[in-house]
CSV table of C-alpha atoms and ligand atoms in Angstrom, one decimal:
chain,number,residue,atom,x,y,z
J,204,MET,CA,83.9,258.2,21.2
J,205,ASN,CA,83.9,261.9,21.9
J,206,LYS,CA,85.6,263.2,25.0
J,207,ILE,CA,83.0,263.6,27.8
J,208,ASP,CA,82.7,267.2,29.2
J,209,LEU,CA,81.9,266.6,32.8
J,210,THR,CA,81.6,270.3,33.6
J,211,THR,CA,78.4,270.6,31.6
J,212,ILE,CA,76.8,267.2,31.4
J,213,THR,CA,73.5,266.5,33.2
J,214,VAL,CA,71.7,263.3,34.0
J,215,SER,CA,69.2,264.0,31.2
J,216,GLU,CA,71.9,264.5,28.6
J,217,ALA,CA,74.0,261.5,29.7
J,218,SER,CA,70.8,259.3,29.5
J,219,ALA,CA,70.1,260.6,26.0
J,220,LYS,CA,73.7,259.9,24.9
J,221,MET,CA,73.7,256.4,26.3
J,222,LYS,CA,70.3,255.8,24.6
J,223,SER,CA,71.7,256.9,21.2
J,224,GLY,CA,74.8,254.8,21.6
J,225,GLU,CA,77.1,257.9,21.7
J,226,MET,CA,78.3,257.0,25.2
J,227,THR,CA,78.5,253.9,27.4
J,228,SER,CA,78.1,253.8,31.1
J,229,VAL,CA,81.6,252.3,31.4
J,230,ALA,CA,83.1,255.3,29.5
J,231,LEU,CA,81.1,257.7,31.7
J,232,THR,CA,82.0,256.0,34.9
J,233,GLU,CA,85.7,255.9,33.9
J,234,ALA,CA,85.5,259.6,33.2
J,235,TYR,CA,84.1,260.3,36.7
J,236,LEU,CA,86.7,258.0,38.4
J,237,ALA,CA,89.5,259.9,36.6
J,238,GLN,CA,88.1,263.2,37.8
J,239,ILE,CA,87.7,262.0,41.4
J,240,GLU,CA,91.3,260.7,41.2
J,241,LYS,CA,92.4,264.2,40.2
J,242,SER,CA,90.3,266.3,42.6
J,243,ASN,CA,89.5,264.3,45.7
J,244,LYS,CA,92.9,264.6,47.3
J,245,ASP,CA,92.4,268.3,47.6
J,246,ILE,CA,88.7,268.4,48.2
J,247,ASN,CA,88.1,265.2,50.3
J,248,ALA,CA,84.5,264.8,49.1
J,249,TYR,CA,84.7,261.1,49.0
J,250,LEU,CA,85.6,259.0,52.0
J,251,GLU,CA,85.8,255.9,49.8
J,252,VAL,CA,85.6,255.3,46.1
J,253,PHE,CA,84.0,251.9,45.4
J,254,ASP,CA,86.2,249.4,43.5
J,255,ASP,CA,83.1,247.8,41.9
J,256,ALA,CA,81.9,250.9,40.0
J,257,ILE,CA,83.2,249.8,36.7
J,258,ALA,CA,81.8,246.3,37.1
J,259,SER,CA,78.4,247.9,37.8
J,260,ALA,CA,78.7,250.1,34.8
J,261,LYS,CA,79.5,247.0,32.6
J,262,ALA,CA,76.4,245.2,34.0
J,263,SER,CA,74.4,248.3,33.2
J,264,ASP,CA,75.7,248.5,29.6
J,265,LYS,CA,74.7,244.8,29.3
J,266,ARG,CA,71.2,245.4,30.6
J,267,ARG,CA,70.8,248.2,28.1
J,268,ALA,CA,72.0,246.0,25.2
J,269,ALA,CA,69.4,243.5,26.3
J,270,GLY,CA,66.7,246.2,26.2
J,271,LYS,CA,66.3,246.6,30.0
J,272,VAL,CA,66.7,250.3,30.7
J,273,GLY,CA,65.9,251.9,34.1
J,274,ALA,CA,65.1,255.5,34.7
J,275,LEU,CA,68.7,256.2,35.8
J,276,GLU,CA,70.4,253.4,33.7
J,277,GLY,CA,74.2,253.8,33.9
J,278,ILE,CA,74.2,257.1,35.7
J,279,PRO,CA,77.1,257.4,38.2
J,280,CYS,CA,76.2,258.9,41.6
J,281,ALA,CA,77.6,259.5,45.1
J,282,ILE,CA,75.9,258.5,48.4
J,283,LYS,CA,76.3,260.2,51.8
J,284,ASP,CA,78.0,258.0,54.4
J,285,ASN,CA,74.9,257.8,56.6
J,286,ILE,CA,72.8,256.0,54.0
J,287,LEU,CA,73.2,252.2,53.9
J,288,ILE,CA,74.4,250.3,50.8
J,289,LYS,CA,74.5,246.6,51.5
J,290,GLY,CA,78.0,245.3,52.0
J,291,LYS,CA,79.7,248.7,52.0
J,292,ILE,CA,81.0,250.6,55.0
J,293,ALA,CA,78.6,253.2,56.3
J,294,SER,CA,80.4,255.2,59.0
J,295,SER,CA,78.4,258.4,59.3
J,296,ALA,CA,82.0,259.9,59.3
J,297,SER,CA,82.3,258.7,62.9
J,298,LYS,CA,85.0,256.7,64.6
J,299,ILE,CA,82.3,254.7,66.3
J,300,LEU,CA,81.3,253.1,63.0
J,301,GLU,CA,84.6,253.3,61.2
J,302,ASN,CA,84.5,249.7,60.2
J,303,TYR,CA,80.7,249.1,60.2
J,304,HIS,CA,79.4,247.3,57.1
J,305,ALA,CA,75.8,247.8,56.1
J,306,THR,CA,73.8,244.6,56.1
J,307,TYR,CA,71.0,245.9,54.0
J,308,ASP,CA,70.1,248.6,51.4
J,309,ALA,CA,68.3,251.8,52.4
J,310,THR,CA,65.0,252.0,50.5
J,311,ALA,CA,66.3,255.1,48.5
J,312,VAL,CA,69.4,253.0,47.6
J,313,SER,CA,67.5,250.0,46.5
J,314,LYS,CA,65.3,252.3,44.4
J,315,LEU,CA,68.4,253.7,42.7
J,316,LYS,CA,69.7,250.2,42.1
J,317,ASP,CA,66.4,249.2,40.5
J,318,ALA,CA,66.6,252.3,38.3
J,319,GLY,CA,70.1,251.3,37.1
J,320,ALA,CA,72.3,253.9,38.9
J,321,ILE,CA,76.0,253.3,39.4
J,322,PHE,CA,77.5,254.0,42.9
J,323,LEU,CA,80.9,255.7,42.7
J,324,GLY,CA,81.5,256.0,46.4
J,325,ARG,CA,80.4,257.3,49.8
J,326,THR,CA,80.8,260.9,50.7
J,327,ASN,CA,82.1,262.9,53.7
J,328,MET,CA,79.8,264.6,56.2
J,329,ASP,CA,79.6,266.0,59.7
J,330,GLU,CA,79.6,263.1,62.1
J,331,PHE,CA,76.1,261.6,62.2
J,332,ALA,CA,75.0,264.7,60.2
J,333,MET,CA,75.5,267.1,63.1
J,334,GLY,CA,77.0,270.3,61.8
J,335,GLY,CA,77.0,272.8,58.9
J,336,SER,CA,80.5,272.6,57.6
J,337,THR,CA,81.7,269.0,57.4
J,338,GLU,CA,84.4,270.0,59.9
J,339,ASN,CA,82.8,267.6,62.4
J,340,SER,CA,83.8,264.6,60.3
J,341,ALA,CA,86.2,262.2,62.0
J,342,PHE,CA,88.0,261.9,58.7
J,343,GLY,CA,89.0,265.5,57.8
J,344,VAL,CA,87.1,268.4,56.4
J,345,THR,CA,85.7,268.6,52.9
J,346,ARG,CA,87.0,271.7,51.0
J,347,ASN,CA,84.9,273.9,48.8
J,348,PRO,CA,85.7,273.4,45.1
J,349,TYR,CA,85.3,277.1,44.6
J,350,ASP,CA,87.9,278.0,47.2
J,351,LEU,CA,89.9,275.3,49.0
J,352,GLU,CA,90.4,277.5,52.0
J,353,ARG,CA,86.7,277.4,52.7
J,354,VAL,CA,84.2,274.8,53.8
J,355,ALA,CA,81.8,273.0,51.4
J,356,GLY,CA,79.0,273.4,54.0
J,357,GLY,CA,77.3,270.6,55.8
J,358,SER,CA,76.4,268.2,56.9
J,359,SER,CA,76.2,266.8,53.3
J,360,GLY,CA,79.3,268.7,52.3
J,361,GLY,CA,80.9,265.7,50.6
J,362,SER,CA,77.8,265.1,48.5
J,363,ALA,CA,77.5,268.7,47.4
J,364,ALA,CA,81.3,269.0,46.7
J,365,ALA,CA,81.3,265.7,44.8
J,366,VAL,CA,78.7,267.1,42.3
J,367,ALA,CA,80.3,270.6,42.2
J,368,MET,CA,83.8,269.2,41.5
J,369,ASN,CA,82.3,267.2,38.6
J,370,GLY,CA,82.9,264.0,40.5
J,371,ALA,CA,79.3,262.6,40.2
J,372,LEU,CA,76.2,263.3,38.1
J,373,PHE,CA,74.2,263.5,41.3
J,374,ALA,CA,74.4,262.7,44.9
J,375,LEU,CA,72.2,261.8,47.8
J,376,GLY,CA,72.4,263.8,51.1
J,377,SER,CA,70.2,263.9,54.2
J,378,ASP,CA,68.6,267.0,55.6
J,379,THR,CA,67.6,267.4,59.2
J,380,GLY,CA,67.9,271.2,59.5
J,381,GLY,CA,69.4,272.2,56.1
J,382,SER,CA,72.1,269.7,55.4
J,383,VAL,CA,71.2,269.2,51.8
J,384,ARG,CA,70.3,272.8,51.0
J,385,GLN,CA,73.1,274.8,52.8
J,386,PRO,CA,76.1,272.8,51.2
J,387,SER,CA,74.3,273.0,47.9
J,388,SER,CA,74.2,276.8,48.3
J,389,PHE,CA,77.9,276.9,49.2
J,390,CYS,CA,78.8,274.7,46.3
J,391,GLY,CA,76.6,276.2,43.6
J,392,VAL,CA,74.4,273.2,43.0
J,393,VAL,CA,70.7,272.3,43.4
J,394,GLY,CA,69.6,270.6,46.6
J,395,LEU,CA,66.1,269.5,47.7
J,396,LYS,CA,64.7,268.6,51.1
J,397,PRO,CA,61.5,266.8,50.3
J,398,THR,CA,58.2,266.9,52.1
J,399,TYR,CA,58.5,264.9,55.4
J,400,GLY,CA,57.5,261.4,54.4
J,401,ALA,CA,58.0,261.8,50.7
J,402,VAL,CA,61.2,259.7,50.8
J,403,SER,CA,61.6,256.6,53.0
J,404,ARG,CA,64.0,257.0,56.0
J,405,TYR,CA,64.6,253.2,56.1
J,406,GLY,CA,68.3,252.7,56.0
J,407,VAL,CA,69.4,256.3,56.7
J,408,MET,CA,71.0,256.6,60.1
J,409,ALA,CA,68.5,258.5,62.3
J,410,MET,CA,69.5,261.9,63.6
J,411,GLY,CA,66.2,263.7,64.4
J,412,SER,CA,63.6,261.3,63.3
J,413,SER,CA,60.8,263.8,63.0
J,414,LEU,CA,63.0,266.1,60.9
J,415,ASP,CA,65.1,263.8,58.7
J,416,GLN,CA,64.7,263.4,54.9
J,417,ILE,CA,67.0,262.1,52.2
J,418,GLY,CA,67.3,264.6,49.4
J,419,PRO,CA,69.0,264.7,45.9
J,420,ILE,CA,71.8,267.1,45.0
J,421,THR,CA,72.2,267.8,41.2
J,422,LYS,CA,73.4,270.4,38.7
J,423,THR,CA,69.9,271.1,37.4
J,424,VAL,CA,66.3,271.3,38.6
J,425,THR,CA,65.3,268.9,35.9
J,426,ASP,CA,67.7,266.3,37.2
J,427,ASN,CA,66.6,266.9,40.7
J,428,GLU,CA,63.0,266.2,39.9
J,429,LEU,CA,64.0,262.9,38.1
J,430,ILE,CA,66.0,261.7,41.2
J,431,PHE,CA,63.2,262.8,43.5
J,432,LYS,CA,60.6,260.8,41.5
J,433,THR,CA,62.9,257.8,41.5
J,434,ILE,CA,63.5,257.7,45.3
J,435,SER,CA,60.1,258.9,46.7
J,436,GLY,CA,57.0,256.9,47.5
J,437,LYS,CA,55.2,254.8,50.1
J,438,ASP,CA,57.4,252.2,51.9
J,439,ASP,CA,56.1,249.6,54.3
J,440,LYS,CA,59.4,249.8,56.2
J,441,ASP,CA,58.8,253.5,57.1
J,442,GLY,CA,55.3,254.1,58.5
J,443,THR,CA,55.7,257.9,58.0
J,444,THR,CA,56.0,257.6,54.2
J,445,LEU,CA,53.4,259.0,51.9
J,446,SER,CA,52.1,257.5,48.6
J,447,SER,CA,53.5,259.1,45.5
J,448,GLU,CA,50.2,260.8,44.6
J,449,LYS,CA,50.5,262.9,47.8
J,450,THR,CA,53.9,264.4,46.9
J,451,GLY,CA,55.6,266.0,43.9
J,452,ILE,CA,52.3,267.9,43.3
J,453,HIS,CA,52.1,270.9,40.9
J,454,THR,CA,49.7,273.7,41.5
J,455,ASN,CA,47.4,274.4,38.6
J,456,ARG,CA,47.6,278.2,39.0
J,457,LYS,CA,50.4,280.6,38.3
J,458,PRO,CA,52.4,280.4,41.5
J,459,VAL,CA,52.6,283.5,43.7
J,460,ILE,CA,55.8,284.0,45.6
J,461,GLY,CA,55.8,285.3,49.2
J,462,ILE,CA,58.7,287.1,50.8
J,463,PRO,CA,59.0,287.3,54.6
J,464,ARG,CA,60.8,290.6,54.5
J,465,HIS,CA,60.6,291.1,58.3
J,466,PHE,CA,62.8,288.0,58.7
J,467,LEU,CA,65.6,289.2,56.5
J,468,GLY,CA,67.3,291.4,59.0
J,469,GLU,CA,70.3,291.2,61.2
J,470,GLY,CA,73.1,288.8,60.7
J,471,ILE,CA,72.7,288.5,57.0
J,472,LYS,CA,75.6,289.4,54.8
J,473,LYS,CA,75.0,292.3,52.4
J,474,ASP,CA,76.1,290.3,49.4
J,475,VAL,CA,73.5,287.7,50.3
J,476,LEU,CA,70.7,290.3,50.6
J,477,ASP,CA,71.7,292.0,47.3
J,478,ASN,CA,71.7,288.7,45.5
J,479,PHE,CA,68.3,287.8,47.1
J,480,ASP,CA,66.8,291.1,45.9
J,481,ALA,CA,68.2,290.5,42.4
J,482,SER,CA,66.7,287.0,42.4
J,483,ILE,CA,63.3,288.4,43.3
J,484,LYS,CA,63.6,290.9,40.5
J,485,ARG,CA,64.5,288.1,38.1
J,486,LEU,CA,61.4,286.2,39.2
J,487,GLU,CA,59.3,289.3,38.7
J,488,ASN,CA,60.8,289.8,35.3
J,489,ILE,CA,59.9,286.4,34.1
J,490,GLY,CA,56.3,287.0,35.2
J,491,TYR,CA,55.8,285.9,38.8
J,492,LYS,CA,53.8,288.0,41.2
J,493,THR,CA,55.7,288.5,44.5
J,494,VAL,CA,54.1,289.7,47.8
J,495,GLU,CA,55.3,290.4,51.3
J,496,ILE,CA,54.1,288.0,53.9
J,497,GLU,CA,54.3,287.7,57.7
J,498,LEU,CA,55.4,284.6,59.6
J,499,PRO,CA,55.0,285.9,63.1
J,500,ASN,CA,56.7,283.1,65.0
J,501,ILE,CA,59.5,282.3,62.5
J,502,SER,CA,62.2,284.0,64.7
J,503,TYR,CA,61.7,281.1,67.2
J,504,SER,CA,62.5,278.4,64.6
J,505,LEU,CA,66.2,278.1,65.4
J,506,MET,CA,65.6,277.9,69.2
J,507,VAL,CA,62.9,275.3,68.7
J,508,TYR,CA,65.1,273.3,66.4
J,509,TYR,CA,68.0,273.4,68.8
J,510,ILE,CA,65.8,271.8,71.5
J,511,VAL,CA,63.8,269.3,69.4
J,512,MET,CA,66.7,268.1,67.4
J,513,PRO,CA,69.1,267.3,70.3
J,514,ALA,CA,66.3,265.7,72.2
J,515,GLU,CA,65.8,263.3,69.2
J,516,VAL,CA,69.6,263.0,68.8
J,517,SER,CA,70.1,261.9,72.4
J,518,SER,CA,67.6,259.1,72.0
J,519,ASN,CA,68.8,258.0,68.5
J,520,MET,CA,72.5,257.9,69.6
J,521,ALA,CA,71.6,255.5,72.5
J,522,ARG,CA,71.9,252.5,70.2
J,523,PHE,CA,75.7,253.1,69.8
J,524,ASP,CA,76.6,251.3,73.0
J,525,GLY,CA,79.6,249.2,71.9
J,526,VAL,CA,77.5,246.1,71.8
J,527,LYS,CA,75.2,246.3,68.8
J,528,TYR,CA,77.3,248.1,66.2
J,529,GLY,CA,80.8,249.2,65.5
J,530,LEU,CA,83.5,250.1,68.0
J,531,HIS,CA,83.8,248.3,71.4
J,532,VAL,CA,86.1,249.4,74.2
J,533,ASP,CA,86.5,247.2,77.2
J,534,GLY,CA,85.8,248.7,80.6
J,535,ALA,CA,85.7,247.4,84.1
J,536,ASN,CA,82.1,246.3,83.7
J,537,ILE,CA,79.3,246.6,81.2
J,538,ILE,CA,78.3,250.1,82.2
J,539,ASP,CA,82.0,251.1,82.0
J,540,ASP,CA,82.1,249.5,78.5
J,541,TYR,CA,79.4,252.0,77.4
J,542,PHE,CA,81.2,255.0,78.8
J,543,LYS,CA,84.5,254.0,77.4
J,544,THR,CA,83.1,253.1,73.9
J,545,ARG,CA,81.1,256.3,73.6
J,546,ARG,CA,83.9,258.5,74.9
J,547,ALA,CA,86.3,257.0,72.4
J,548,GLY,CA,83.9,256.8,69.5
J,549,PHE,CA,82.0,260.1,69.5
J,550,GLY,CA,83.3,263.5,68.6
J,551,ARG,CA,82.7,266.7,70.5
J,552,GLU,CA,79.7,268.0,68.7
J,553,VAL,CA,77.9,264.6,69.0
J,554,ILE,CA,78.6,264.6,72.7
J,555,ARG,CA,77.5,268.2,73.1
J,556,ARG,CA,74.1,267.4,71.5
J,557,ILE,CA,73.6,264.2,73.5
J,558,LEU,CA,74.1,266.2,76.7
J,559,LEU,CA,71.8,269.0,75.5
J,560,GLY,CA,69.1,266.5,74.5
J,561,THR,CA,69.3,264.5,77.7
J,562,TYR,CA,69.0,267.8,79.6
J,563,VAL,CA,65.8,269.0,77.8
J,564,LEU,CA,64.2,265.6,78.1
J,565,SER,CA,65.0,265.1,81.8
J,566,SER,CA,62.0,265.0,84.1
J,567,GLY,CA,62.7,268.4,85.7
J,568,TYR,CA,63.0,270.2,82.4
J,569,TYR,CA,60.8,268.3,80.0
J,570,ASP,CA,57.9,270.7,80.3
J,571,ALA,CA,60.0,273.8,80.4
J,572,TYR,CA,61.9,273.0,77.2
J,573,TYR,CA,60.8,270.0,75.1
J,574,ASN,CA,57.1,270.4,75.6
J,575,ARG,CA,57.2,274.2,75.0
J,576,ALA,CA,59.4,273.8,71.9
J,577,ASN,CA,56.9,271.4,70.5
J,578,ALA,CA,54.0,273.8,71.2
J,579,VAL,CA,55.9,276.6,69.4
J,580,ARG,CA,56.7,274.2,66.5
J,581,LYS,CA,53.0,273.9,66.0
J,582,MET,CA,52.6,277.7,66.0
J,583,ILE,CA,55.3,278.0,63.4
J,584,THR,CA,53.6,275.4,61.3
J,585,ASP,CA,50.3,277.2,61.6
J,586,ASP,CA,52.0,280.5,60.4
J,587,PHE,CA,53.0,278.7,57.2
J,588,VAL,CA,49.6,277.2,56.7
J,589,LYS,CA,48.1,280.7,56.9
J,590,ALA,CA,50.7,282.2,54.6
J,591,PHE,CA,50.1,279.5,52.1
J,592,GLU,CA,46.4,280.7,51.8
J,593,THR,CA,47.7,283.6,49.7
J,594,VAL,CA,51.0,282.4,48.2
J,595,ASP,CA,52.3,279.2,46.7
J,596,ILE,CA,56.0,279.5,47.4
J,597,ILE,CA,58.0,281.3,50.1
J,598,ALA,CA,61.4,282.6,49.1
J,599,THR,CA,64.4,283.3,51.3
J,600,PRO,CA,68.2,283.1,50.9
J,601,THR,CA,69.4,279.6,51.7
J,602,ALA,CA,72.1,280.7,54.1
J,603,PRO,CA,73.0,284.1,55.7
J,604,SER,CA,76.5,284.0,54.2
J,605,PRO,CA,78.5,282.4,51.5
J,606,ALA,CA,81.0,279.6,52.4
J,607,PHE,CA,83.1,280.6,55.4
J,608,ARG,CA,86.7,279.9,56.0
J,609,ILE,CA,87.8,276.5,57.4
J,610,GLY,CA,88.2,276.9,61.2
J,611,GLU,CA,86.4,280.3,61.3
J,612,LYS,CA,83.4,279.0,63.4
J,613,ASN,CA,85.1,276.0,65.1
J,614,ASN,CA,85.2,277.4,68.6
J,615,ASP,CA,81.8,279.1,68.4
J,616,PRO,CA,79.0,276.5,68.1
J,617,VAL,CA,76.3,279.2,68.4
J,618,SER,CA,77.6,281.1,65.4
J,619,MET,CA,77.6,277.8,63.5
J,620,TYR,CA,74.0,277.1,64.6
J,621,LEU,CA,73.0,280.6,63.2
J,622,GLU,CA,73.9,279.3,59.8
J,623,ASP,CA,70.7,277.3,59.9
J,624,ILE,CA,68.4,280.2,60.4
J,625,PHE,CA,66.6,279.9,57.0
J,626,THR,CA,66.7,276.2,56.6
J,627,VAL,CA,65.4,274.6,59.9
J,628,THR,CA,61.8,275.8,59.4
J,629,ALA,CA,61.2,273.5,56.5
J,630,ASN,CA,62.2,270.5,58.7
J,631,LEU,CA,60.1,271.7,61.7
J,632,THR,CA,57.0,272.1,59.5
J,633,GLY,CA,57.7,269.1,57.2
J,634,LEU,CA,57.4,271.3,54.1
J,635,PRO,CA,59.5,270.7,50.9
J,636,ALA,CA,62.3,273.2,50.2
J,637,ILE,CA,65.0,273.6,47.5
J,638,SER,CA,68.2,275.6,47.2
J,639,LEU,CA,69.0,277.0,43.8
J,640,PRO,CA,72.3,278.5,42.6
J,641,SER,CA,71.5,282.2,42.4
J,642,GLY,CA,74.8,283.9,41.7
J,643,PHE,CA,78.1,284.7,43.4
J,644,ALA,CA,79.7,286.9,46.1
J,645,LYS,CA,83.2,288.1,45.5
J,646,ALA,CA,85.8,287.3,48.1
J,647,GLY,CA,89.3,288.4,47.0
J,648,ASP,CA,89.9,286.8,43.6
J,649,LYS,CA,87.4,284.0,44.3
J,650,ASP,CA,83.7,283.8,43.4
J,651,LEU,CA,81.7,282.1,46.1
J,652,PRO,CA,78.3,280.6,45.1
J,653,LEU,CA,75.0,281.8,46.8
J,654,GLY,CA,71.7,280.1,47.0
J,655,LEU,CA,68.0,281.0,46.8
J,656,GLN,CA,65.6,278.9,48.8
J,657,PHE,CA,62.0,278.1,47.9
J,658,ILE,CA,59.7,276.6,50.5
J,659,GLY,CA,56.6,275.0,49.1
J,660,LYS,CA,53.2,273.7,50.4
J,661,PHE,CA,53.1,270.3,51.9
J,662,GLY,CA,53.5,267.7,49.1
J,663,GLU,CA,54.1,270.4,46.4
J,664,GLU,CA,57.6,269.6,45.2
J,665,GLY,CA,56.2,269.9,41.7
J,666,THR,CA,55.5,273.6,42.1
J,667,ILE,CA,59.0,274.2,43.5
J,668,PHE,CA,60.5,272.4,40.5
J,669,ASP,CA,58.4,274.4,38.0
J,670,VAL,CA,59.3,277.8,39.4
J,671,GLY,CA,62.9,276.5,39.9
J,672,LYS,CA,63.2,275.5,36.3
J,673,SER,CA,62.0,278.9,35.0
J,674,PHE,CA,64.3,280.7,37.5
J,675,MET,CA,67.3,278.6,36.2
J,676,GLY,CA,66.2,279.1,32.6
J,677,GLU,CA,65.7,275.3,32.1
J,678,VAL,CA,62.3,275.8,30.3
T,24,LIG,N1,73.4,272.4,60.5
T,24,LIG,C1,72.3,271.7,61.1
T,24,LIG,C2,72.7,271.0,62.3
T,24,LIG,O1,73.9,271.1,62.7
T,24,LIG,C3,71.6,270.8,60.1
T,24,LIG,C4,72.1,269.4,60.2
T,24,LIG,C5,71.4,268.5,59.2
T,24,LIG,O2,70.5,268.9,58.5
T,24,LIG,N2,71.7,267.2,59.3
T,24,LIG,O3,72.0,270.4,63.0
């Protein structure tokens, strides 16, 4: 058997090679495990590598021999630590769930199992997905494969780094305000936040329930579409899910690309803007029409997100009380048990958000903050609906800077929150959005990846994939 080149292989190629008998799932899985063994000690993308991966690959090869071939038969993948795999630890990179074993599969995971995928391990993240650098993990930061002194982004930093270090063919992340797209941009891979309701949230630990979506991280747009199709669809266990005809839609006209120039101002690194302009030129050169658009309320997105999200966080975190799941610390009485358990189990950022959220939901401030934020959320959504009367896709950079240095923003939560400026709107509006690798910024002798974001119409992942493929030269 030929040596497998993990730097270039894609899901589609691996499937073709397994089909033709050129490669087995066992050989492919072994190659990934060897690569993880080599890179993970520096990068810390995986919190755990599963000891049953080879056994699963053997079972997959058997199924194939028996003629039973799923859409992702024998394909090795990585799963973010907040998505449940029955029998495995799911800790959300938190001390409070350090030894918590999932008792059931997330719907996205059972769909991957049905499709024949192999689970290599669970990936590092910011605790409970709160953060943009994976520095909020209770189990150490994930380092960027392009520069070990820099972050991999977050909160799905482990999943993006796993794919970028050639340690998995694809990974699942979760995206509440950019957590699939921003690390994908920092690590030079493709990351999708699907339309709200496209992918079931059953079995993903809730952060902001009106914002959360599971999304695939891959090397190519073609692969991303395949994973999206596999995990999306109506699920009786999540009442917000949509049937598969309502998502993944392709427009039947030549897509027009809108650019909210007025929003690309302060705080954006010059390298990022130059690269964005070059990306727009590239789109024009391959025949897309681009027009400037106005999104009058978009500058409020970040403020609205940092009210709505902590409000939902504060209520979702209430279930971690030392009784139902995970860590328990004994106190003087049951109320004291709660205090002691939560104080010992949660990290600083989680506590900060619970406090903020409790504040904006408290009776004296509910109208002033939470209700107003929800009203502005509706105005932002209306801006997008209006813009989509004339364009099919809205393009922005994914993040205002390339990967930053580990520790650089640690003591400045606000500057960390500003990282999310381009990504949170897709979550507030429920729209699908993708980050595509768009080039590099030089930092000393290192090349740091940059990302281009496309936001699509509700349910139109297909259009995003089509334009994404032509941008990446995949068609
Ligand atoms: N960086 C954002 C935050 O800290 C996004 C998190 C996410 O998408 N899970 O909230």
